[in-house]
Short mmCIF file of N, CA and C in Angstrom, two decimals:
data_model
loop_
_atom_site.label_atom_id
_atom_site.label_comp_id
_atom_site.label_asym_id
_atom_site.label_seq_id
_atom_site.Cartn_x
_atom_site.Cartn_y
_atom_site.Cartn_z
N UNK A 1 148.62 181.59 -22.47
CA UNK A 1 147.58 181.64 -21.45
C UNK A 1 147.20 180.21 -21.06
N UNK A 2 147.13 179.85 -20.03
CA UNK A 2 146.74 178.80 -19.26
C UNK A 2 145.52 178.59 -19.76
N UNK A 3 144.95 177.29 -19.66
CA UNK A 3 143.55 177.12 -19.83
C UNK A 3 143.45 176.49 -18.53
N UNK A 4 141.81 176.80 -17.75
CA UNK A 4 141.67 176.91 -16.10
C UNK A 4 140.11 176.29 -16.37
N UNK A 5 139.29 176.43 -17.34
CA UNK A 5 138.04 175.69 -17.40
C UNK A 5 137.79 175.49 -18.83
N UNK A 6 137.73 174.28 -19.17
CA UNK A 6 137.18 173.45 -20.32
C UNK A 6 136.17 173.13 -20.04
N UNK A 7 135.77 173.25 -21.24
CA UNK A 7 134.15 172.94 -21.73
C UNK A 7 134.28 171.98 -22.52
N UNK A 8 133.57 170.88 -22.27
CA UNK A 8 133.35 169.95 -23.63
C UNK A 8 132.13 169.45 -23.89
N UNK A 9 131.90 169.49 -25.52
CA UNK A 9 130.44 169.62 -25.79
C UNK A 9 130.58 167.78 -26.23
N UNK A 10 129.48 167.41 -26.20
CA UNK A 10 129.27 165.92 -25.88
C UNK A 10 128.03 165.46 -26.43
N UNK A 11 127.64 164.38 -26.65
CA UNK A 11 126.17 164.27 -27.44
C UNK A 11 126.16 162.40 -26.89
N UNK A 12 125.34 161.69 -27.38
CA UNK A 12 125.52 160.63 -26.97
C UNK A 12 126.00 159.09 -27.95
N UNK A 13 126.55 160.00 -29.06
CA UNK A 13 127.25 158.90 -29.96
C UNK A 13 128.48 158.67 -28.87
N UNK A 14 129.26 156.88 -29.63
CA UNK A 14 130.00 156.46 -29.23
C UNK A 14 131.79 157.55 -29.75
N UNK A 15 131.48 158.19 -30.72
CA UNK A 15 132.17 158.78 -31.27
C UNK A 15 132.90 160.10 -30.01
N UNK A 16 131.44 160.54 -29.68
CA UNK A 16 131.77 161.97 -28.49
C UNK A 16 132.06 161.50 -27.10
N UNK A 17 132.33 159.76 -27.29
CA UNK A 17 132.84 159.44 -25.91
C UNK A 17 134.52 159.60 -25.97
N UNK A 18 134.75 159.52 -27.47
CA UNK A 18 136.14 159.88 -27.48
C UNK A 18 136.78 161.07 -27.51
N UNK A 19 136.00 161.71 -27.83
CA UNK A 19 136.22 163.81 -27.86
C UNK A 19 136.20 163.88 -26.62
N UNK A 20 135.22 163.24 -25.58
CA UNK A 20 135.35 163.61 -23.94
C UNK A 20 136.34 163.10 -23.30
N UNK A 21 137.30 161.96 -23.97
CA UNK A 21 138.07 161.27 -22.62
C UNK A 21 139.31 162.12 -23.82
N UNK A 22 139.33 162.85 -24.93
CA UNK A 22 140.42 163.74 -25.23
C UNK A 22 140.50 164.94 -24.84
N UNK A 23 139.31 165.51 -24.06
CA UNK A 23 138.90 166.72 -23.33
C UNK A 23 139.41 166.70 -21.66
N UNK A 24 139.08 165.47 -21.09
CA UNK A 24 138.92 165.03 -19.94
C UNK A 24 140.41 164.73 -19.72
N UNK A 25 141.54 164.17 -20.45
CA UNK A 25 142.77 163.92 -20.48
C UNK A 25 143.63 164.82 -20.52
N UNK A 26 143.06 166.16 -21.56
CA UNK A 26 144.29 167.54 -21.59
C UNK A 26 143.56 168.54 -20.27
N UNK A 27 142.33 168.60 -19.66
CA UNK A 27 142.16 168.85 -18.30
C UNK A 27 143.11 168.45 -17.23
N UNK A 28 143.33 167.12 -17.06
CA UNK A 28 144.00 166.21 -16.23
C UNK A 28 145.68 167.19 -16.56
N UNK A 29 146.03 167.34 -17.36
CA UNK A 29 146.87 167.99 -17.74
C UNK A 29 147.64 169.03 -17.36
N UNK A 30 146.28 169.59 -17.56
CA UNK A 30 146.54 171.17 -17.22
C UNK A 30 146.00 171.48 -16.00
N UNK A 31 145.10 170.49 -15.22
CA UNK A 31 144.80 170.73 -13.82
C UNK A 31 143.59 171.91 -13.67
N UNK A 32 142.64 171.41 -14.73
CA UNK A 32 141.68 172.70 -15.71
C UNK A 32 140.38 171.90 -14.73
N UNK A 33 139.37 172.71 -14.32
CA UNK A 33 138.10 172.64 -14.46
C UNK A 33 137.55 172.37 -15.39
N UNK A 34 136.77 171.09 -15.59
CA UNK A 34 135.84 170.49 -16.31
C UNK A 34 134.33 170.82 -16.35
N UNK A 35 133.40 171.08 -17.51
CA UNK A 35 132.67 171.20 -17.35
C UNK A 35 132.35 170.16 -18.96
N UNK A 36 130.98 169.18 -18.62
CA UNK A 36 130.40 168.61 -19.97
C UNK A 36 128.75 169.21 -20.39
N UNK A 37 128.78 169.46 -21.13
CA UNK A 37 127.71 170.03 -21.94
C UNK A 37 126.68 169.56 -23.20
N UNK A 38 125.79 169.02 -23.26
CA UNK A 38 125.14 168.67 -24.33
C UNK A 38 123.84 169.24 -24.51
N UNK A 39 123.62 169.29 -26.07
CA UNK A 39 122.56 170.06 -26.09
C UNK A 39 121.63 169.18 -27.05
N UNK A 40 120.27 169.30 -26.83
CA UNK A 40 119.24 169.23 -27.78
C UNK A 40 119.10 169.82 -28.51
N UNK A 41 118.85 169.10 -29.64
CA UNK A 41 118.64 169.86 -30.74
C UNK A 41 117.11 169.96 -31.17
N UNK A 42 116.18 171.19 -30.96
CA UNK A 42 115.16 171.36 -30.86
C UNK A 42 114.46 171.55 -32.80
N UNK A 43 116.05 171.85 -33.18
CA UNK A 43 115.60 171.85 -34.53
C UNK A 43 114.44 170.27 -35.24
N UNK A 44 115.51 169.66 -34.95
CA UNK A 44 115.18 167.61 -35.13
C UNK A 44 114.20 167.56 -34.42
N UNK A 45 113.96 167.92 -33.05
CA UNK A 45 113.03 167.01 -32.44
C UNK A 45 111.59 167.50 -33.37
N UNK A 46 111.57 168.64 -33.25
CA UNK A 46 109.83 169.25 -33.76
C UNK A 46 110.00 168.87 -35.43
N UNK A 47 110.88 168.26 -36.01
CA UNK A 47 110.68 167.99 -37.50
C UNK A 47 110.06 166.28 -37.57
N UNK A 48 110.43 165.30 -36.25
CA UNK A 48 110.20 164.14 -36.47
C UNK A 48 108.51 164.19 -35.89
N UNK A 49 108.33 163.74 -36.64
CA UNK A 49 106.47 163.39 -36.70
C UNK A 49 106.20 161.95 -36.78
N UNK A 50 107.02 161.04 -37.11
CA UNK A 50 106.87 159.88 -37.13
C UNK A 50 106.37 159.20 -36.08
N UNK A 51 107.22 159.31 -35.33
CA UNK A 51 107.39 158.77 -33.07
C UNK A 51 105.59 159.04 -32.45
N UNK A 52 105.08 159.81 -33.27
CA UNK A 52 103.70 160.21 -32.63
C UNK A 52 103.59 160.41 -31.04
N UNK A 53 104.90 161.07 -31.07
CA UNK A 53 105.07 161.51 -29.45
C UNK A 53 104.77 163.35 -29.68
N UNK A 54 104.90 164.03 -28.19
CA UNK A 54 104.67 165.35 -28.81
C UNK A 54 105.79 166.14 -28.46
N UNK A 55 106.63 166.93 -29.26
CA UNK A 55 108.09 167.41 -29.46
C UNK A 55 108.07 167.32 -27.12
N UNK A 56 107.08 168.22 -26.58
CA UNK A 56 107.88 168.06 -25.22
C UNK A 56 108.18 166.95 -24.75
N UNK A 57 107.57 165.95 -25.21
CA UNK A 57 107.63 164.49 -24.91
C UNK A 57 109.14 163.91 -24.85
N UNK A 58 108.85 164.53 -26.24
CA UNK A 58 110.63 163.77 -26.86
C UNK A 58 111.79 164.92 -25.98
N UNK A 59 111.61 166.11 -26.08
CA UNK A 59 112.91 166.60 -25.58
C UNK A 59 112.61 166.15 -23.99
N UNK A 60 111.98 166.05 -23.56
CA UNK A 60 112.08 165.05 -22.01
C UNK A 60 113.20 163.82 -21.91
N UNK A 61 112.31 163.27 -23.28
CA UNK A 61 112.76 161.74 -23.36
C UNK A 61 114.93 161.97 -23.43
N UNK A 62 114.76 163.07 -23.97
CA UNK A 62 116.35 163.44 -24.67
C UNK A 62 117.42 163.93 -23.77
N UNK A 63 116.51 164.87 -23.06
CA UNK A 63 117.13 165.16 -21.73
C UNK A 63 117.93 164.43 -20.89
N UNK A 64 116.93 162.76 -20.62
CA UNK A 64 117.10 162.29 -19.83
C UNK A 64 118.36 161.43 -20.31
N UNK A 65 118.37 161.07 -21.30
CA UNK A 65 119.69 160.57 -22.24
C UNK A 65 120.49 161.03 -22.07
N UNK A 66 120.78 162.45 -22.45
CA UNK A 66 121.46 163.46 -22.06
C UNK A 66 122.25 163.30 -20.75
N UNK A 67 121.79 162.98 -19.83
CA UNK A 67 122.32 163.17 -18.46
C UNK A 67 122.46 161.60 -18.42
N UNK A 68 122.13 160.95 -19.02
CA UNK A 68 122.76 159.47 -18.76
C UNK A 68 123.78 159.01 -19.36
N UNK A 69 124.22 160.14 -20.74
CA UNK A 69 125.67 160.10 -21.45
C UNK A 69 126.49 160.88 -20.31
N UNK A 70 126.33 161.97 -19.49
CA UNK A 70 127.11 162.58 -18.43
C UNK A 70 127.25 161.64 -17.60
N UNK A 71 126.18 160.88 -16.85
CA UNK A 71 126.72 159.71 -15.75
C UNK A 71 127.73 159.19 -16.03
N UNK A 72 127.48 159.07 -17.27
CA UNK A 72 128.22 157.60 -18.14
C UNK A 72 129.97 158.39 -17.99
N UNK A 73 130.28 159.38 -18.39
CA UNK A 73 131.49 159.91 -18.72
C UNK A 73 131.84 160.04 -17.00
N UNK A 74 131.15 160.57 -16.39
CA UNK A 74 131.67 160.81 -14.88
C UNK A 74 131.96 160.08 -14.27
N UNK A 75 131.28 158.65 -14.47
CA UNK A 75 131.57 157.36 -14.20
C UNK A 75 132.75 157.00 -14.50
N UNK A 76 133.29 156.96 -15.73
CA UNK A 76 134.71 156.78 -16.07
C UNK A 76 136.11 157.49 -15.59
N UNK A 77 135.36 158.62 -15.08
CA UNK A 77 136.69 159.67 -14.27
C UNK A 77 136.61 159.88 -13.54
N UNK A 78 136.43 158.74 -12.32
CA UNK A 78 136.18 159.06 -10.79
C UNK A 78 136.82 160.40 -10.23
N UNK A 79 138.02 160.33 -10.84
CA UNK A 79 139.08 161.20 -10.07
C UNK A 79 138.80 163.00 -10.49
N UNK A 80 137.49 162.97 -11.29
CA UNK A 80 137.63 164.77 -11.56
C UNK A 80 136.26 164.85 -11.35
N UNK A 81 136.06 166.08 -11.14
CA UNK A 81 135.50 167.06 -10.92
C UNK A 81 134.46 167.69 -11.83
N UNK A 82 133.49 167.39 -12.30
CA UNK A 82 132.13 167.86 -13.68
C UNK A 82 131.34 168.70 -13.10
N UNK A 83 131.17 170.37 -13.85
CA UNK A 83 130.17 170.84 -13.86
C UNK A 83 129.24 170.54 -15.09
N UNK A 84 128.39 170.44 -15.03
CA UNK A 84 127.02 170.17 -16.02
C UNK A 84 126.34 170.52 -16.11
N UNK A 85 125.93 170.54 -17.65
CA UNK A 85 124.84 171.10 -18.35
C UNK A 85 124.26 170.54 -19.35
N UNK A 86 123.12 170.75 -19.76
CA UNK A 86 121.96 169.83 -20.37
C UNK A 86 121.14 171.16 -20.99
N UNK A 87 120.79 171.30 -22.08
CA UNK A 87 119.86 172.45 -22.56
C UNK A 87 119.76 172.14 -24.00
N UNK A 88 118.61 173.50 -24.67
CA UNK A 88 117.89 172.69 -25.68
C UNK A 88 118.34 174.38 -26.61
N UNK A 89 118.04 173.76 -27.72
CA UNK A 89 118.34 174.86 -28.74
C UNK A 89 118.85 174.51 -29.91
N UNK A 90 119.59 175.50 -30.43
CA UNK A 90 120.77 175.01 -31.76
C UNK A 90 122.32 175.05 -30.91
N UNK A 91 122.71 173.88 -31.07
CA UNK A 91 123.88 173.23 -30.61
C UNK A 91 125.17 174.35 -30.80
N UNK A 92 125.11 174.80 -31.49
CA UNK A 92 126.50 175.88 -31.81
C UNK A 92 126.19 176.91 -31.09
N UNK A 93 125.05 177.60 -30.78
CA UNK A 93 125.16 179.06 -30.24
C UNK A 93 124.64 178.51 -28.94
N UNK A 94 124.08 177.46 -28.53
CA UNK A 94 123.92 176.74 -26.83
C UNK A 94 125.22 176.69 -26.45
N UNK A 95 126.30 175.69 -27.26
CA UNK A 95 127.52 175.77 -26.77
C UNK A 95 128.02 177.07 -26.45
N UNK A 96 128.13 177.44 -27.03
CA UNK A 96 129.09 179.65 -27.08
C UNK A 96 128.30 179.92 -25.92
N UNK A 97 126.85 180.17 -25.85
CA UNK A 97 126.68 180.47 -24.47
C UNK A 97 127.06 179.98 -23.48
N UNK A 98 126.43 178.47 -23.07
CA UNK A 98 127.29 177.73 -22.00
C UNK A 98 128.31 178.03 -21.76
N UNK A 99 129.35 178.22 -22.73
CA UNK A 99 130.69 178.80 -22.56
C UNK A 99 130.95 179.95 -21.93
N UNK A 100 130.39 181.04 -22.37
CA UNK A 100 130.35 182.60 -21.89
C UNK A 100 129.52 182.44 -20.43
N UNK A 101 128.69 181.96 -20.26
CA UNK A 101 127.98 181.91 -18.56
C UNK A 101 129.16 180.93 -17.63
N UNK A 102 129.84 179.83 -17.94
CA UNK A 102 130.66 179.12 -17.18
C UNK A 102 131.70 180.18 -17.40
N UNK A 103 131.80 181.31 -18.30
CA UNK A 103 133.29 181.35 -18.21
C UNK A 103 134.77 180.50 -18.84
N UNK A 104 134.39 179.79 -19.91
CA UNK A 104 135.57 178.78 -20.11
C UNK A 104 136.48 179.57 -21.17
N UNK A 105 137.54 178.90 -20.69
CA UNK A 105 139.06 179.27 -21.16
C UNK A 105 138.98 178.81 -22.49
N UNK A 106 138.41 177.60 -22.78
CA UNK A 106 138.61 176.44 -23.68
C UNK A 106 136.99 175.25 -24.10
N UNK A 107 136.82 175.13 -25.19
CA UNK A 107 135.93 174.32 -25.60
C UNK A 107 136.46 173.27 -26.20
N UNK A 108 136.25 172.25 -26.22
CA UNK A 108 136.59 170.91 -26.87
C UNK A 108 135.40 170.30 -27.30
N UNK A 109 135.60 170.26 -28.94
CA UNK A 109 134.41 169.18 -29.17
C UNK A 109 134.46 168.51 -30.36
N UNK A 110 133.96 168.20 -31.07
CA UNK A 110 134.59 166.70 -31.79
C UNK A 110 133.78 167.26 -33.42
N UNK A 111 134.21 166.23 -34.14
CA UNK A 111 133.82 166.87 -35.90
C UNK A 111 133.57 165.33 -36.71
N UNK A 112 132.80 165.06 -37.34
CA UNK A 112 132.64 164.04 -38.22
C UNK A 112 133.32 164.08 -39.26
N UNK A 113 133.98 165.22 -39.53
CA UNK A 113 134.70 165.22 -40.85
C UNK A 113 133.75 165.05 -42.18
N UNK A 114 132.73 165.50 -41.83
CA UNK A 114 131.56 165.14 -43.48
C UNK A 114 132.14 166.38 -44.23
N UNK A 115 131.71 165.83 -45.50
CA UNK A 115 132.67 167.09 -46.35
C UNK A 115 131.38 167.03 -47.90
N UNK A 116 131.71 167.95 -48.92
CA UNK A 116 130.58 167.75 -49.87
C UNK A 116 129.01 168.16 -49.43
N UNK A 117 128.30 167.59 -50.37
CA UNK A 117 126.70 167.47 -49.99
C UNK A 117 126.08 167.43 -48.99
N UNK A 118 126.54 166.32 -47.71
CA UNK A 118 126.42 165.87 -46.79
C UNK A 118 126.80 167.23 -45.79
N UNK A 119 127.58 167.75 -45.70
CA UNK A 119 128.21 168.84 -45.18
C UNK A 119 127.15 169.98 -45.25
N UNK A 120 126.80 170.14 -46.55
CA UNK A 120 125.71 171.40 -46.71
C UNK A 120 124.27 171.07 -46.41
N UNK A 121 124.13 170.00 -46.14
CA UNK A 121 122.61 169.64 -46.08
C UNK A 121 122.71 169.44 -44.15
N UNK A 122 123.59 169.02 -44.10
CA UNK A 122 123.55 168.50 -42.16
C UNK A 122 123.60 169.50 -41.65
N UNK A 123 125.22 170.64 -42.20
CA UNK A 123 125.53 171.65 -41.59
C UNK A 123 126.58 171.12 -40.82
N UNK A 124 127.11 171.81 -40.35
CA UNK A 124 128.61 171.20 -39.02
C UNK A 124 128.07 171.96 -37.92
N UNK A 125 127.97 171.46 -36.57
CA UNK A 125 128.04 172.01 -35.23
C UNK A 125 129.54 172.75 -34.86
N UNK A 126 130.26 171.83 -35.63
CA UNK A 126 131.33 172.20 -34.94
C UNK A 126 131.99 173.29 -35.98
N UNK A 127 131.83 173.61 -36.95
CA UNK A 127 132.16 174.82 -38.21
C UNK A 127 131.11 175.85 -37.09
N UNK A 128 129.86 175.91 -37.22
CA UNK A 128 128.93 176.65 -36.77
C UNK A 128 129.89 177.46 -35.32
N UNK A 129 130.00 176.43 -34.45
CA UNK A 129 130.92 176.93 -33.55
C UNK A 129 131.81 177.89 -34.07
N UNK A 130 132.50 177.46 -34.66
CA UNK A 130 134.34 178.18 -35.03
C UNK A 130 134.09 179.54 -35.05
N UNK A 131 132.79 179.15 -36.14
CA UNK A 131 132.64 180.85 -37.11
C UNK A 131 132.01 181.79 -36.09
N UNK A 132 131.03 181.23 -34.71
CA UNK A 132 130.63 182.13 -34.06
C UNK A 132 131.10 182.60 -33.04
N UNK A 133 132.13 181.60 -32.22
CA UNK A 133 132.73 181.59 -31.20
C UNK A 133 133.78 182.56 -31.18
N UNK A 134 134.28 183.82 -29.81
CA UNK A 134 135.20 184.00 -29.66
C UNK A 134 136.62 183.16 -28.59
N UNK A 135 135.75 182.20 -28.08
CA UNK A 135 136.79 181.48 -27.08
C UNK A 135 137.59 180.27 -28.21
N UNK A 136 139.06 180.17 -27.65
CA UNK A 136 139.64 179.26 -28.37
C UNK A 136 138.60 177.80 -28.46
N UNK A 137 138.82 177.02 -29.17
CA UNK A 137 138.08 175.90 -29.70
C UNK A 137 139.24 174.82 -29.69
N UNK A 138 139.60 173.43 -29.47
CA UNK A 138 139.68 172.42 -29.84
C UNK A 138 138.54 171.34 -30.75
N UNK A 139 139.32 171.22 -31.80
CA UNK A 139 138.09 170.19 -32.64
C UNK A 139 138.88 168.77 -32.80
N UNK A 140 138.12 168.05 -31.89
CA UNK A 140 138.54 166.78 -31.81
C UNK A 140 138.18 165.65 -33.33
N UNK A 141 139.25 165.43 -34.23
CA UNK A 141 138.42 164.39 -35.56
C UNK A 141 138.02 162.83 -34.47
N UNK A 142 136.69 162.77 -35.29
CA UNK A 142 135.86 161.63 -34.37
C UNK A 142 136.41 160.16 -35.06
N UNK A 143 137.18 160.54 -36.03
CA UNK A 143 137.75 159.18 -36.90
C UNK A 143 139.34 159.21 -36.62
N UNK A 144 139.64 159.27 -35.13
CA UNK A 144 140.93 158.95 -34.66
C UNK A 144 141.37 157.54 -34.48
#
């Protein structure tokens, strides 16, 4: 089966700039509809109390990041075509939706490779995905 719309989930480490131009490259490829996606994580924001901002504050503030890591990637690929999305939630079942409302063939998104302790205490976005998702998945390792 052809893949005709990719999804790639994106965040604003330097790491998920490389999951996007490995997303953005097998598009080019396959001559696939692009779509980039990042989500807030609403879990984090309402746990940090430190910032003495107030959680809507911050997911504003995050948002706007958000769409300035999308400039940033669209900027680099004059030549295609981005649908976009920006939304708040838990990152694994935001993605699967985004996915199921765009319709995508294909998700691409990237993995830290944490393994052990670190693994059970963070959690994986991108495990979280696998296990919930029925659309094929690409998991890009962020230590390429």
């Amino acid at each position: 089966m052809p893949y005709q719309k990719i999804l790639i989930a994106i965040n604003k480490s330097e790491l998920s700039m490389r999951v996007a131009e490995q997303g953005i490259k097998l598009a080019i490829q396959l001559d696939a509809n692009i779509a980039l996606a990042s989500v807030i994580d609403t879990a984090k924001v309402n746990k940090d109390s430190e910032s003495g901002s107030l959680p809507q504050d911050q997911i504003t503030k995050l948002k706007k990041e958000a769409n300035q890591t999308i400039d940033h990637i669209v900027e680099n690929f004059p030549e295609c075509k981005f649908d976009r999305y920006v939304s708040e939630g838990k990152p694994s079942k935001e993605i699967i939706k985004i996915a199921g409302d765009w319709e995508a063939d294909l998700i691409v998104m990237g993995t830290q490779g944490k393994t052990g302790l670190k693994r059970l205490f963070l959690g994986s976005t991108a495990e979280n995905t696998i296990r919930l998702c029925n659309i094929p998945l690409l998991v890009v390792p962020t230590k390429l």
